[in-house]
Coordinates of C-alpha atoms in Angstrom, one line a residue:
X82 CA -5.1 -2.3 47.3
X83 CA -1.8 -0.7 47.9
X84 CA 1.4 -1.8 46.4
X85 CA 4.2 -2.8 48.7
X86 CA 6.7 -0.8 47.1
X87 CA 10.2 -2.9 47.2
X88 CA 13.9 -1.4 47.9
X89 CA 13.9 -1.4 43.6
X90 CA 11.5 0.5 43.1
X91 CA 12.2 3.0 45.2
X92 CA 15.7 3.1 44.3
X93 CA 14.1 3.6 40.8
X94 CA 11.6 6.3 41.7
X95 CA 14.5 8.4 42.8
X96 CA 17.0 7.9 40.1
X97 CA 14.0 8.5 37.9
X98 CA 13.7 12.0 40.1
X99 CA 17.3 13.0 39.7
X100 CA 17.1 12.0 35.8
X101 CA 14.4 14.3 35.4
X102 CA 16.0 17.2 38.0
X103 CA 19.2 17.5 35.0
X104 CA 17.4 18.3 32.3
X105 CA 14.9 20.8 34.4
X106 CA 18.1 22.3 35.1
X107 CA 19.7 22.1 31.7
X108 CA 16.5 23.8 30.5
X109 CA 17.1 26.8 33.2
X110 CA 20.5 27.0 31.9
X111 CA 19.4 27.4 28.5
X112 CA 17.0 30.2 29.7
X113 CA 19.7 32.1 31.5
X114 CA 22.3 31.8 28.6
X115 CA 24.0 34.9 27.3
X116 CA 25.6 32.6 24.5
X117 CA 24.7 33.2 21.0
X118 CA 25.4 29.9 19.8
X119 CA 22.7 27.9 18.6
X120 CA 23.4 25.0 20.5
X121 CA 23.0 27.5 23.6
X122 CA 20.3 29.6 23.0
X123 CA 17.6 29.7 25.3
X124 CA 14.6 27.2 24.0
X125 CA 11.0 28.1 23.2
X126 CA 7.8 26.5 25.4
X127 CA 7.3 24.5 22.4
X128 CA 10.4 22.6 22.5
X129 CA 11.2 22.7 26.0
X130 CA 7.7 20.6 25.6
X131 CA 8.7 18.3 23.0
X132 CA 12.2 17.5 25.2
X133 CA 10.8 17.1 28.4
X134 CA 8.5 14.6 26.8
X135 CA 11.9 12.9 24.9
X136 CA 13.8 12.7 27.9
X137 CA 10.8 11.5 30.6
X138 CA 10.7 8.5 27.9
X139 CA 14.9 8.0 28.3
X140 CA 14.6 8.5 32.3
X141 CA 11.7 6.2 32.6
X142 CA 13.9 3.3 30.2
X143 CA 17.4 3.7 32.7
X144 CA 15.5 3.8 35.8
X145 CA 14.5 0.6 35.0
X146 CA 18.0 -0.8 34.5
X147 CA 19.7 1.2 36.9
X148 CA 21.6 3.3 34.6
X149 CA 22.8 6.8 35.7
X150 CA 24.2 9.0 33.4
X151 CA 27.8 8.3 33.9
X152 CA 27.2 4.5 33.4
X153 CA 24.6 4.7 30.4
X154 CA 26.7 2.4 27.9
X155 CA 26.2 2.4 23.5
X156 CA 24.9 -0.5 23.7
X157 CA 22.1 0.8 26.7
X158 CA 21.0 3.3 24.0
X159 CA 20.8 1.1 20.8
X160 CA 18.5 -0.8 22.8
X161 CA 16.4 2.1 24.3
X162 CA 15.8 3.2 20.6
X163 CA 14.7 -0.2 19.7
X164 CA 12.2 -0.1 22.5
X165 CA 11.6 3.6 21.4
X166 CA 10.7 3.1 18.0
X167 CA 9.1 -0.4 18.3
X168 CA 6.5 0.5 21.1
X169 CA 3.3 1.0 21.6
X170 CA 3.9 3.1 24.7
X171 CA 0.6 5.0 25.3
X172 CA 2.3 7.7 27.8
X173 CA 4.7 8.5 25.0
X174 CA 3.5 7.9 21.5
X175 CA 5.9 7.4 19.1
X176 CA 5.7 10.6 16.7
X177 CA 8.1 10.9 14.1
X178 CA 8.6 6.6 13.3
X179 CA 8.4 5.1 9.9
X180 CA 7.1 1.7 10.5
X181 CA 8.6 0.1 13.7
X182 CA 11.4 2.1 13.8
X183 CA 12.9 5.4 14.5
X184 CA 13.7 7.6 11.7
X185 CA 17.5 8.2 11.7
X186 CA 16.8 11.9 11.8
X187 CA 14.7 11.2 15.1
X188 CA 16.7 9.1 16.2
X189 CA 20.0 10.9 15.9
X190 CA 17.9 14.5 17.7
X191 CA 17.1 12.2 20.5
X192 CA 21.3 11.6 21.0
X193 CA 21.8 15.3 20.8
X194 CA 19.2 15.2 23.4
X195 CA 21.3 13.0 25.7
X196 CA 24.2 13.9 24.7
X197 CA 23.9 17.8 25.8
X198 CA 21.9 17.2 28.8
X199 CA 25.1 14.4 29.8
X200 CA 27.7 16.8 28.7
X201 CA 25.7 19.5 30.8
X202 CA 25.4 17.1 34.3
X203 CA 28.9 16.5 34.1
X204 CA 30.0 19.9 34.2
X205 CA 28.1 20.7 37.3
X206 CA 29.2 17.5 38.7
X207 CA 32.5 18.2 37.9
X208 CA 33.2 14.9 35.8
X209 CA 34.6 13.2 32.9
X210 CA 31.5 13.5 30.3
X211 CA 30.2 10.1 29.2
X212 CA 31.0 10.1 25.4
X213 CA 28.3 7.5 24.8
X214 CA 26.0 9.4 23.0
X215 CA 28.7 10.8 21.5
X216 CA 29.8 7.9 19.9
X217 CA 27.1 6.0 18.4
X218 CA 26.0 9.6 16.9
X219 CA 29.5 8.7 14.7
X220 CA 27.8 6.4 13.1
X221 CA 27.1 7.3 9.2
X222 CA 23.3 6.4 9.5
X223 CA 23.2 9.4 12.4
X224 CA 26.0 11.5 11.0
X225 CA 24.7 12.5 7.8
X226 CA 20.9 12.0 8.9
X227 CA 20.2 16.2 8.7
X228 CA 22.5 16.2 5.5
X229 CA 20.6 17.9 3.0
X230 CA 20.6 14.8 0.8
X231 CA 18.8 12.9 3.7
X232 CA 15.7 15.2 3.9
X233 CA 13.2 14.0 1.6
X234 CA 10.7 16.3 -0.6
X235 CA 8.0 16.9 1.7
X236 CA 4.8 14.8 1.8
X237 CA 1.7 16.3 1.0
X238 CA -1.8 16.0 0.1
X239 CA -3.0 15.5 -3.7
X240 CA -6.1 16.8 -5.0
X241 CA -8.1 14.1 -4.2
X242 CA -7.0 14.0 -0.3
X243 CA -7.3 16.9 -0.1
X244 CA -10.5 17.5 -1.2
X245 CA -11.6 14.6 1.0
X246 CA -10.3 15.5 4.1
X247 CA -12.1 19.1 3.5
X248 CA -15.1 17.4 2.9
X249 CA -14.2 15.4 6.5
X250 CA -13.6 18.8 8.2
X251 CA -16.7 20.5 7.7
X252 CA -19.6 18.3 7.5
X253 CA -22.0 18.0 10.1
X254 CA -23.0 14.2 11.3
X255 CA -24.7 12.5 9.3
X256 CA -28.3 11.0 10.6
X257 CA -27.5 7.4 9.9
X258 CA -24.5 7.0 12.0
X259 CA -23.5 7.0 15.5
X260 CA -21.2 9.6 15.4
X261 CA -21.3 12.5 18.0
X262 CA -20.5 16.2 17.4
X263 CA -19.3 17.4 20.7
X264 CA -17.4 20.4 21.6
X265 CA -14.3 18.3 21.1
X266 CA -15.3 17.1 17.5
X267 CA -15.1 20.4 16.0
X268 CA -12.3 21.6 18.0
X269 CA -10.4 18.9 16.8
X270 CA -11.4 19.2 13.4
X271 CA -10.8 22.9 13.1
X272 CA -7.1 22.7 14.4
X273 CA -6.4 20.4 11.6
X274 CA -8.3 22.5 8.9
X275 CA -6.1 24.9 10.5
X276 CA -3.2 23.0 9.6
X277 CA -4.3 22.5 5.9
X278 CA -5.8 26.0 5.5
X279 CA -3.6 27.8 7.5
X280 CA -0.4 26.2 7.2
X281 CA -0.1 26.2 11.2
X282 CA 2.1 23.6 12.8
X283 CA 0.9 21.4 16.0
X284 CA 2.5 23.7 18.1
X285 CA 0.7 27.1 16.2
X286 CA -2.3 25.4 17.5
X287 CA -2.1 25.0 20.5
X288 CA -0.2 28.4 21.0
X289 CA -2.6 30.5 19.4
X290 CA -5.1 33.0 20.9
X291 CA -8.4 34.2 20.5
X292 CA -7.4 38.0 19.7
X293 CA -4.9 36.5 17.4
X294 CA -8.3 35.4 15.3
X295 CA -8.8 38.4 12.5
X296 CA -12.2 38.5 11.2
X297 CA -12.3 42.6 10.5
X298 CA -11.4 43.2 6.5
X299 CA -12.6 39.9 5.3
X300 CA -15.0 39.7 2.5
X301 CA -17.2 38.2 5.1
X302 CA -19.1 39.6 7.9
X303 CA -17.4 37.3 10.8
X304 CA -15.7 34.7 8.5
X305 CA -12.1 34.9 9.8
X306 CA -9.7 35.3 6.7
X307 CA -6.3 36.0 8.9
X308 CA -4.2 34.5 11.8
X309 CA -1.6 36.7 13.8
X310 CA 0.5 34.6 16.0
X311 CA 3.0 35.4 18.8
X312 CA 6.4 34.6 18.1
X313 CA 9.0 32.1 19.9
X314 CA 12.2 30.6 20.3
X315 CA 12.2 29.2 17.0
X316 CA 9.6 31.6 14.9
X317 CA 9.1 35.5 15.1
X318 CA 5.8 37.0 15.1
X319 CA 3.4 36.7 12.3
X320 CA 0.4 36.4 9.9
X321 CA -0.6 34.0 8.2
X322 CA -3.8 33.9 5.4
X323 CA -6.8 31.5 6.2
X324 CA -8.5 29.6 3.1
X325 CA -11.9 30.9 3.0
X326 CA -13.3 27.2 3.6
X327 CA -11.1 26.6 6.9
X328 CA -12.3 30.4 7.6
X329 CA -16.1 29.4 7.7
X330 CA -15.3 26.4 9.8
X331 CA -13.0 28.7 12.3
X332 CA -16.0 31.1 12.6
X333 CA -18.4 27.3 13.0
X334 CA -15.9 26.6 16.4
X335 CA -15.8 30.2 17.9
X336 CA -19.8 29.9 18.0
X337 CA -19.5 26.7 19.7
X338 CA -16.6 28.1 22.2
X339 CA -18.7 30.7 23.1
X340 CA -22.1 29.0 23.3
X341 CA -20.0 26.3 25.7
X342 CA -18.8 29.7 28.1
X343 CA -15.0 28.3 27.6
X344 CA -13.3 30.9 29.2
X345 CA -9.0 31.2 28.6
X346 CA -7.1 33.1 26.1
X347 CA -6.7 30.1 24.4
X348 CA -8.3 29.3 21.4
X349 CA -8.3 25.4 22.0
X350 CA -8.3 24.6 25.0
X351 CA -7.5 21.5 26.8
X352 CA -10.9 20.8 28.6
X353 CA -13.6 22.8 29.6
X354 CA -11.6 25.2 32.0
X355 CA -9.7 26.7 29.0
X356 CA -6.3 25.3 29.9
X357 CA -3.8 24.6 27.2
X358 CA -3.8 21.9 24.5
X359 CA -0.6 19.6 25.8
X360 CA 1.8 18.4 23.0
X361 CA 0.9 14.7 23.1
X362 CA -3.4 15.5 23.1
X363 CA -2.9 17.8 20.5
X364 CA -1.2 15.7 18.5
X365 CA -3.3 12.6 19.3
X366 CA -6.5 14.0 18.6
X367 CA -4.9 15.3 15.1
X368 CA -4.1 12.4 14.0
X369 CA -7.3 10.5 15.1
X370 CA -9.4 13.2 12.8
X371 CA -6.4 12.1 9.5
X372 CA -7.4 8.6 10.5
X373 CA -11.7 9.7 10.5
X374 CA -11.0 11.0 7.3
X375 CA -9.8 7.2 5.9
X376 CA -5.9 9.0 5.4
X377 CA -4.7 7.3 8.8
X378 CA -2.2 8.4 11.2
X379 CA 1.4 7.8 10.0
X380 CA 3.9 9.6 11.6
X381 CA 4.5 12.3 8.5
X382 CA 0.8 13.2 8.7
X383 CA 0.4 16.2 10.3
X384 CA 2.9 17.8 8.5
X385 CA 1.6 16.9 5.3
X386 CA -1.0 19.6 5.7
X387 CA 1.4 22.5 6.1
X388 CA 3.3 21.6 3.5
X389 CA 0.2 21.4 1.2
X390 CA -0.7 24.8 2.3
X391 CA 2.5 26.4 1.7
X392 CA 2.8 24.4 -2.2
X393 CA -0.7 26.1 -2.7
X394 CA 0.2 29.3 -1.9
X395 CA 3.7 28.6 -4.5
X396 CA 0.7 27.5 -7.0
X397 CA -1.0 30.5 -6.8
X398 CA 2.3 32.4 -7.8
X399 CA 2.8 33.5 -4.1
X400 CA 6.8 34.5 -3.7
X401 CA 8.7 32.1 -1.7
X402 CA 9.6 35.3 0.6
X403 CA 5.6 35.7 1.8
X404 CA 5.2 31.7 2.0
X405 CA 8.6 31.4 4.2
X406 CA 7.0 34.4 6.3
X407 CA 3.5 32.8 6.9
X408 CA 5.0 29.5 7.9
X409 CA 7.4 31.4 10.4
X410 CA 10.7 29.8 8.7
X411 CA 13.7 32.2 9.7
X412 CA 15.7 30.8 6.9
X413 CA 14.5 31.0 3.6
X414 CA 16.3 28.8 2.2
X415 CA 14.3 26.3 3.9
X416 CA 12.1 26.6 1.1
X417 CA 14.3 25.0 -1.4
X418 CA 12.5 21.5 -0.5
X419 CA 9.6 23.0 -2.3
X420 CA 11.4 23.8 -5.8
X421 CA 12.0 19.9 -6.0
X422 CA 8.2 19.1 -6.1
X423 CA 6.5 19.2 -9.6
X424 CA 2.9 20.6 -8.5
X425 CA 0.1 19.3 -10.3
X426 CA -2.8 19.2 -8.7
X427 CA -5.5 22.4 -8.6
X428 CA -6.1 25.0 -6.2
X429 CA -8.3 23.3 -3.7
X430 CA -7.1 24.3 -0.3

């Protein structure tokens, strides 16, 4: 049956439209910037990902309520972070929420979101920006959120999870359970042994091609031992060592890629026609393998294995220099957050 769509939700299908039409062209003007500010740089796929999935959520919430962006209120946007961060919305799962609510660091990115795409509408409309977004980022709880003192030592694995999750990675199905290995299963398992054994982030993952798979120099015939990645908006180019473990189970996927006749450059794909991995599968799947593995799926997850990868490479005396270069930092000091952490557990990654 078809719905009878009223004049409402029309009205809101458009304003939705013209929501969404700003920040596509905010993102072009980002791409054709000559500015070397930060704040105007042009931005990788990866982010322009990440945003567009952001701002669909905001567009979706004042479509609802009428709101354009001129008349979008502090109050409007203290309650679309409640609704945000309290969810479940299954066509935008919360990602970085501790508990039912948004981190103040999440939070607070989401107002720069608003705020620049607002600031950027009213320029080419020729109007008085609203300030709302603005405002409520004035608040001490947003204003200091990406102080130094407000980002925790990073969560990672111990020995024990770690050695459990491995374990989870690369063992075939056992006889006595119901669980099926498909094509999927070990694609999803080797991205995140990637993660912990690589040190690659969601969006390394999904980015990464077959040729940038080295197997030639390992002290294995065909046992991968080194990643070379192309470099964005955020990360240069680069290499990054595989542990010999995730190495094995990388060679264990490529057999199965091939024997499946995927074809793309990727090297996990999205479905059988070798499209991309999207942000919010990739991450989904992820986290449903932390949550196979009994370590569930809290927000920080993820995340947890890079860092463990890059404090195992500081265990094995590995200069902060080479770590910072393998994880595709552009700031070195971004590894101070590592110099807090007392590392105790063994080399098992």
């Amino acid at each position: 049956m078809t719905k009878n769509l009223t004049l409402f939700d029309i009205g809101a299908a458009d304003l939705e439209a013209s929501l969404n039409r700003a920040f596509e062209a905010w993102v072009v003007h980002r791409a054709n910037s000559q500015s070397r500010a930060k704040s105007e740089r042009p931005l990788s796929d990866e982010s322009v990902n990440v945003y567009r999935e952001m701002w669909q959520a905001f567009a979706k919430f004042c479509a609802e309520r009428n709101l354009d962006l001129r008349d979008i209120a502090v109050s409007d946007l203290e309650v679309f972070l409640t609704v945000r961060g309290t969810g479940p919305d299954p066509e935008h799962p919360r990602q970085t929420t501790r508990g039912g609510n948004l981190s103040a660091r999440y939070a607070n990115r989401y107002l720069v979101l608003v705020q620049k795409v607002t600031q950027f509408q009213a320029r080419v409309d020729g109007e008085e920006t609203n300030r709302a977004a603005a405002l409520l980022r004035e608040r001490p709880e947003y204003r200091y959120a990406e102080a130094a003192d407000k980002d925790p030592p990073p969560e990672y694995l111990d020995e024990m999870q770690a050695r459990l999750l491995i374990a989870y990675l690369t063992r075939a199905p056992q006889p006595d359970s119901n669980e099926k290995m498909t094509w999927k299963t070990v694609r999803d398992r080797t991205a995140v042994a990637l993660m912990l054994g690589a040190g690659l982030a969601p969006g390394d993952v999904r980015s990464l091609k077959l040729d940038g798979v080295i197997t030639v120099g390992g002290r294995r015939a065909g046992v991968p031992w080194k990643l070379a990645l192309e470099g964005n908006g955020n990360s240069p180019a680069r290499e990054t060592p595989v542990a010999d473990w995730a190495g094995r189970q990388l060679a264990f996927w490529l057999r199965i890629r091939a024997q499946q006749g995927i074809p793309g450059d990727y090297l996990f794909p999205s479905t059988m026609n070798g499209t991309q991995w999207s942000h919010t599968r990739c991450f989904e799947a992820s986290r449903d393998v932390l949550e196979g593995a009994k370590l569930g799926k809290d927000a920080g997850g993820l995340f947890k294995l890079r860092h463990t990868f890059a404090l195992r490479q500081l265990r094995k005396g590995k200069s902060e220099e080479d770590v910072a270069r393998w994880l595709g930092l552009l700031d070195i000091n971004s590894m101070t957050r590592y110099r807090r952490i007392v590392i105790g557990y063994q080399d098992v990654v």
